[in-house]
XYZ file of C-alpha atoms in Angstrom:
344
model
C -56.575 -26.073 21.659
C -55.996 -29.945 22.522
C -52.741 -30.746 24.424
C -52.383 -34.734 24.380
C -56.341 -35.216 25.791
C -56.877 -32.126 26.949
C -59.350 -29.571 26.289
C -58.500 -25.911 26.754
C -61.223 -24.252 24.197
C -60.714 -21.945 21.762
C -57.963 -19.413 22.573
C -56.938 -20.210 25.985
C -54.976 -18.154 28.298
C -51.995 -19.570 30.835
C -50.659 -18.817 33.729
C -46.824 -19.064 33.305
C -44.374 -20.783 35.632
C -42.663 -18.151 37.803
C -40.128 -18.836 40.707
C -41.422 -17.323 43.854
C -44.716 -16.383 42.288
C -47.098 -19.496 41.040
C -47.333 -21.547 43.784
C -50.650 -23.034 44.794
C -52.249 -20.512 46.351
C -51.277 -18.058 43.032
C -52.625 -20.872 40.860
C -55.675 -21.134 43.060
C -56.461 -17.878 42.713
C -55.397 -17.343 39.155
C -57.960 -20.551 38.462
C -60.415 -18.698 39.582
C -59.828 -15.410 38.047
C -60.453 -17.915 34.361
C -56.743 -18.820 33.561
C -57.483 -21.735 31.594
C -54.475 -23.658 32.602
C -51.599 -23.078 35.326
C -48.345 -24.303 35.786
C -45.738 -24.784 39.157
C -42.823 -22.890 39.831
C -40.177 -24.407 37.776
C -38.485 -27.149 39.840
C -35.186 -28.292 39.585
C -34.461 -31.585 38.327
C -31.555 -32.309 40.649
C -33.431 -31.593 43.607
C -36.167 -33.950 43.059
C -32.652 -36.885 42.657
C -31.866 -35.647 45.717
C -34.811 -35.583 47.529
C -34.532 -32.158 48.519
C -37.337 -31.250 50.578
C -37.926 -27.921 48.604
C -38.178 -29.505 45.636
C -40.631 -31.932 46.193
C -43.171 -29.822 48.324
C -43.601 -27.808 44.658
C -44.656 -31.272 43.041
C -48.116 -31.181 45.118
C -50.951 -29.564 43.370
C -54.581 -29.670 44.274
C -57.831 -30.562 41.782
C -58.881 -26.923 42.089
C -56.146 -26.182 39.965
C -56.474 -28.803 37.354
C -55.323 -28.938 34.613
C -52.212 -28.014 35.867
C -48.626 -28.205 34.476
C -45.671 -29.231 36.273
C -42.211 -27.968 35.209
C -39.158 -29.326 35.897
C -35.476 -27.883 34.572
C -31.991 -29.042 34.182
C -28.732 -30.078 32.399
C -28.357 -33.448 33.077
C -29.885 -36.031 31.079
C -30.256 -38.584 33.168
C -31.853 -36.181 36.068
C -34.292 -34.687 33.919
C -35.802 -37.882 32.846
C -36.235 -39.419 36.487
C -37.410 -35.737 37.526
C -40.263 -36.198 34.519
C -40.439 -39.769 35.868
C -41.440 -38.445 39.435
C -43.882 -35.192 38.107
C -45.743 -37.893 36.116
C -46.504 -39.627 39.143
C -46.526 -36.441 42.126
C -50.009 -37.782 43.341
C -48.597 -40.920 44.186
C -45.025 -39.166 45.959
C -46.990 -35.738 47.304
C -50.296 -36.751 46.858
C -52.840 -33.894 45.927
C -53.799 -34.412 42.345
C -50.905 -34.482 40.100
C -49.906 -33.365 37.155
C -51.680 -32.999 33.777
C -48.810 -31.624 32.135
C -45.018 -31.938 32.294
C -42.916 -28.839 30.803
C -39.720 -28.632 30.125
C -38.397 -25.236 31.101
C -35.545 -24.686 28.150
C -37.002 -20.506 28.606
C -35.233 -18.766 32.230
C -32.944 -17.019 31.429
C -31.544 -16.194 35.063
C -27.638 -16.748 35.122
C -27.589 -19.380 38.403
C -29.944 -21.210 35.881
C -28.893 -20.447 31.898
C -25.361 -20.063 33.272
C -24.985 -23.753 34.337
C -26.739 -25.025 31.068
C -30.381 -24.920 32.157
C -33.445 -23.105 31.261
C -32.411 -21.268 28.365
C -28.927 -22.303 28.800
C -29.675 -24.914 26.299
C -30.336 -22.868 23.268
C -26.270 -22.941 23.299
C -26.867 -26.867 22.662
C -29.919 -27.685 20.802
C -28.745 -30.796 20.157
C -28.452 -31.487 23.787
C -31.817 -30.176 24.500
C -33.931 -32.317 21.434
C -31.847 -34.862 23.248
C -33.404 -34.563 26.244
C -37.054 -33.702 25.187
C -36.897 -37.297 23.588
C -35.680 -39.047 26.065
C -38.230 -37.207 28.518
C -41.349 -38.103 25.962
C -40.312 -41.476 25.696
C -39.800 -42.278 29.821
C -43.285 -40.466 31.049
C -46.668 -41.381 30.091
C -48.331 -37.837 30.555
C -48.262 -35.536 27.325
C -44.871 -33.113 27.180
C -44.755 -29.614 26.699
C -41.439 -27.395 26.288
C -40.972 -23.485 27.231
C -38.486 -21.916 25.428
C -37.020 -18.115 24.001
C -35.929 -17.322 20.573
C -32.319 -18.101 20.895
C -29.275 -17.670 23.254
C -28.580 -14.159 21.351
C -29.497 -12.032 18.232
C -27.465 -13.632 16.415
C -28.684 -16.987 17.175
C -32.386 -17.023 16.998
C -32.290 -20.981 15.952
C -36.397 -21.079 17.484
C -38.179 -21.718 13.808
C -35.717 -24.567 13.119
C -35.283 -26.134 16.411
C -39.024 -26.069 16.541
C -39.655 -28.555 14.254
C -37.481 -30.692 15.503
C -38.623 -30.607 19.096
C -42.314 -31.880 17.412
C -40.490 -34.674 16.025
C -39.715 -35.317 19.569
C -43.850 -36.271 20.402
C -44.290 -33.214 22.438
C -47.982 -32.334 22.558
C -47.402 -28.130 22.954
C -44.475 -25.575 22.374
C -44.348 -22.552 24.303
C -42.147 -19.459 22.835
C -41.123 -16.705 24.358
C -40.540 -13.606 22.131
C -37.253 -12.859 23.482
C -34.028 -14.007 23.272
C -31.682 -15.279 26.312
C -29.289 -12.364 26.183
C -32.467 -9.779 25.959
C -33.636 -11.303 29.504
C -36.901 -9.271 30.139
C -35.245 -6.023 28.308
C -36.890 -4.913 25.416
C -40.245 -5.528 23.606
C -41.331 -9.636 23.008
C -40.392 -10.092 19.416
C -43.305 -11.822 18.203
C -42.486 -12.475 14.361
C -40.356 -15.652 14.761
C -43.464 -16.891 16.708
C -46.041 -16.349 14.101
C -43.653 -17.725 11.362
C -43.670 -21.077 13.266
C -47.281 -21.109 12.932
C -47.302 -20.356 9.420
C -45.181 -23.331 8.683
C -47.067 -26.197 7.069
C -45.024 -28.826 8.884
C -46.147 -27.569 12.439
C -49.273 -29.333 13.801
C -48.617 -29.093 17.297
C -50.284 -25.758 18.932
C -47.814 -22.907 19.543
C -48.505 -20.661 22.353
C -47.205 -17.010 22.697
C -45.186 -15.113 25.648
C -44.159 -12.409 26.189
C -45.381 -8.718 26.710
C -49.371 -10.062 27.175
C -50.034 -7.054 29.780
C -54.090 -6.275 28.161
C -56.779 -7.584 26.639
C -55.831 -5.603 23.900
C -52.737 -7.571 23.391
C -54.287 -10.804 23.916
C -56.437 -10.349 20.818
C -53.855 -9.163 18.624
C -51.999 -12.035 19.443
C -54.714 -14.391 18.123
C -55.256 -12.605 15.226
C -51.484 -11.158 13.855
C -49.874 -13.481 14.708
C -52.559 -17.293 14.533
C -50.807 -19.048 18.208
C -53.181 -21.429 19.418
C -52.807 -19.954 22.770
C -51.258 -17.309 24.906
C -49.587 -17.474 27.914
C -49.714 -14.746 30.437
C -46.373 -13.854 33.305
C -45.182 -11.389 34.931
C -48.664 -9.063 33.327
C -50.441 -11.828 35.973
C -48.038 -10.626 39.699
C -50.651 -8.570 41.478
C -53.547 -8.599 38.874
C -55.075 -11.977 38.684
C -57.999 -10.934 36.937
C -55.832 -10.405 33.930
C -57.462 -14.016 32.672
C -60.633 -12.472 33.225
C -60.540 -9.054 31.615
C -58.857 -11.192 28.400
C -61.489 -13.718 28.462
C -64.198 -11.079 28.408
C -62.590 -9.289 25.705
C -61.942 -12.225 23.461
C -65.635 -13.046 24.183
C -67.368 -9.500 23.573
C -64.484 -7.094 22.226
C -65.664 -4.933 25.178
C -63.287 -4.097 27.910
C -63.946 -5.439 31.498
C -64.014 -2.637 34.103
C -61.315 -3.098 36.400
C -62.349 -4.685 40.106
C -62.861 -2.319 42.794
C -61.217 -1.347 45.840
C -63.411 -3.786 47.985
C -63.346 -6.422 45.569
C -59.338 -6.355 45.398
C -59.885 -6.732 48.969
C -61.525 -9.814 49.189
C -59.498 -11.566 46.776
C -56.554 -10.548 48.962
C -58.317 -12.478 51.428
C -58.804 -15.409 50.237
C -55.373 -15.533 48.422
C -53.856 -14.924 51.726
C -55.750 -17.642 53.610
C -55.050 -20.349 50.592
C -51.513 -19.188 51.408
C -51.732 -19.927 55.639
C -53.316 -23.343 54.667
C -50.642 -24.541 52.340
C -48.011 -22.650 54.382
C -48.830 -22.164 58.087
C -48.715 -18.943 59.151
C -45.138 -17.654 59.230
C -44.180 -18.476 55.912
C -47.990 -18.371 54.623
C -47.744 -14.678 55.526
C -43.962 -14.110 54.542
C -44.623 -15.221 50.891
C -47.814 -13.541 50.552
C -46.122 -10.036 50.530
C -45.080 -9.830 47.304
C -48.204 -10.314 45.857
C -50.073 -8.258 48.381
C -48.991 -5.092 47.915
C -49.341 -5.369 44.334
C -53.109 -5.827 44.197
C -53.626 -2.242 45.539
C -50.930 -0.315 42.995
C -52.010 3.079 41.872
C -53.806 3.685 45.199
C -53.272 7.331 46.281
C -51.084 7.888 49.063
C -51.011 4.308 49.973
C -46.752 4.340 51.126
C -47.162 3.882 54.471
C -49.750 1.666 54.364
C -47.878 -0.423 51.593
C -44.912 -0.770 53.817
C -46.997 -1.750 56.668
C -48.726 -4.270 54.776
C -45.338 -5.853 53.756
C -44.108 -6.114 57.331
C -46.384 -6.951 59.274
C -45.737 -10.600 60.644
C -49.160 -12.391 61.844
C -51.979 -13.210 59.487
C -54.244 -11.335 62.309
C -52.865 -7.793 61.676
C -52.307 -8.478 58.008
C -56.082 -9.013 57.935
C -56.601 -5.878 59.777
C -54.618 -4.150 57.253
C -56.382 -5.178 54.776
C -59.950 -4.577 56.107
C -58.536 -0.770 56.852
C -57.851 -0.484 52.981
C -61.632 -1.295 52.776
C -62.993 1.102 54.737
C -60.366 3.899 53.786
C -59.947 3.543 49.799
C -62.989 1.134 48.924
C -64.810 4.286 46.663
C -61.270 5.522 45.304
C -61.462 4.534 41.658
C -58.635 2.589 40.854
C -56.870 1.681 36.928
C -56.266 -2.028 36.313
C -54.417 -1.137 33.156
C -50.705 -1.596 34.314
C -49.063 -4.255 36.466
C -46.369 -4.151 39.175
C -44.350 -4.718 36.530
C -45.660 -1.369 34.134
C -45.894 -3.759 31.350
């Protein structure tokens, strides 16, 4: 799968922009784990206008990441293209290494987002939204990609039209999500609407899946019912970043990947958490890393207390400590890697 001049191989797998979740040390880690592409958080257009400090410390991305995806959302014309404007040149603002990749996120469907016209707010006004794609393409030089769900409703799924007509746009890559706005994360990921996209002769961009990717399992069946180009993996990833690495090896050898161990969880946690103190400093480095934390160890036996312990403790010194103690106490407890946080 080619987006603009890049090269992802033959049935990549994505990490999917998540608020709070894929930040640099997540995409770091998820890099590593064989995601063969990552995006940011999804960062608001308007904040980037207004120089909002928040906003623009989610522009910087490192070359360990690459190729990475930066994602920007919004309901105003005019800030969405100088947002694009500024993601297509973060190295030179931020520094770091850039962007490969700029999305559009037309897919959250949180109401503080979709309820002021943003994210998936803008299946209400397509028009609006091929609007703004075009105007986006036209301002930036890096290759576009959009995110998007099947509709606003049930009765609006408007995703196998509108999808030709963001191509005619010159986006490189269209993302679906096999849900609807309404649905939020309700529900299974209706994938029909995506593969009927693909069978259209007029699409020639790729088309990548979401939604419901929690196995390997699922990943193939993906590829093969339903012909995307790619897949992208989300919520499935949030405390089981070797996701990308049990599909790879499936896709690769139809055998399944036994899950990591105790001790190898471990030392991931490790080095996720220091990526996080380097990016963040240690307050917030160790603040952030708890919801990912006590997610690597779920289905551990009796593992409350020290759960709750792991998600208060303040200084990266007795998080550490914690962490070693899960070692030494649970490292030959056999331990499933078929269900995420989430029980997807």
């Amino acid at each position: 799968m080619i987006i603009g001049n890049i090269d992802l191989g033959d049935k990549p797998v994505l990490l999917a922009p998540m608020e709070d979740v894929t930040d640099a040390s997540f995409r770091g880690i998820c890099r590593e784990q064989g995601a063969d592409m990552v995006f940011t958080e999804f960062i608001p257009s308007e904040g980037l206008v207004r120089d909002a400090r928040k906003a623009y410390a989610k522009l910087l991305t490192s070359d360990a990441e690459a190729p990475v995806g930066i994602q920007i959302y919004g309901s105003d014309p005019d800030a969405m293209v100088r947002a694009a404007q500024m993601a297509d040149r973060a190295d030179e603002i931020v520094g770091g290494h850039g962007c490969d990749v700029i999305d559009i996120n037309f897919g959250c469907p949180v109401s503080k987002i979709a309820g002021r016209g943003a994210g998936s707010g803008m299946m209400r006004e397509p028009d609006k939204m091929v609007m703004i794609t075009k105007m986006i393409v036209e301002a930036v030089g890096k290759p576009v990609t959009v995110k998007t769900r099947l509709g606003w409703d049930d009765q609006s799924k408007i995703i196998v039209e509108l999808a030709e007509r963001l191509q005619d746009t010159g986006i490189k890559a269209l993302t679906i999500h096999g849900r609807t706005r309404c649905q939020m994360y309700k529900g299974e990921a209706d994938w029909t609407l995506i593969g009927k996209i693909k069978e259209n002769p007029r699409m020639h961009i790729p088309i990548i899946g979401n939604g419901d990717i929690c196995s390997a399992a699922k990943a193939a069946e993906a590829f093969d019912r339903y012909g995307v180009d790619g897949i992208m993996v989300g919520r499935a990833s949030f405390g089981r970043p070797w996701i990308f690495k049990e599909i790879r090896h499936f896709l690769s050898t139809g055998e399944e990947l036994p899950p990591p161990s105790v001790t190898e969880r471990v030392a991931l946690a490790k080095r996720h958490l220091r990526l996080s103190l380097d990016l963040k400093g240690d307050k917030t480095g160790v603040l952030e890393m708890r919801r990912h934390l006590s997610c690597y160890f779920k289905g551990l036996p009796e593992f409350k207390e020290t759960r709750m312990r792991l998600v208060t403790e303040n200084s990266p010194e007795g998080v550490f400590s914690i962490l070693d103690e899960i070692g030494e106490k649970w490292g030959g407890t056999p331990i499933s890697s078929s269900e995420s946080v989430y029980g997807l």
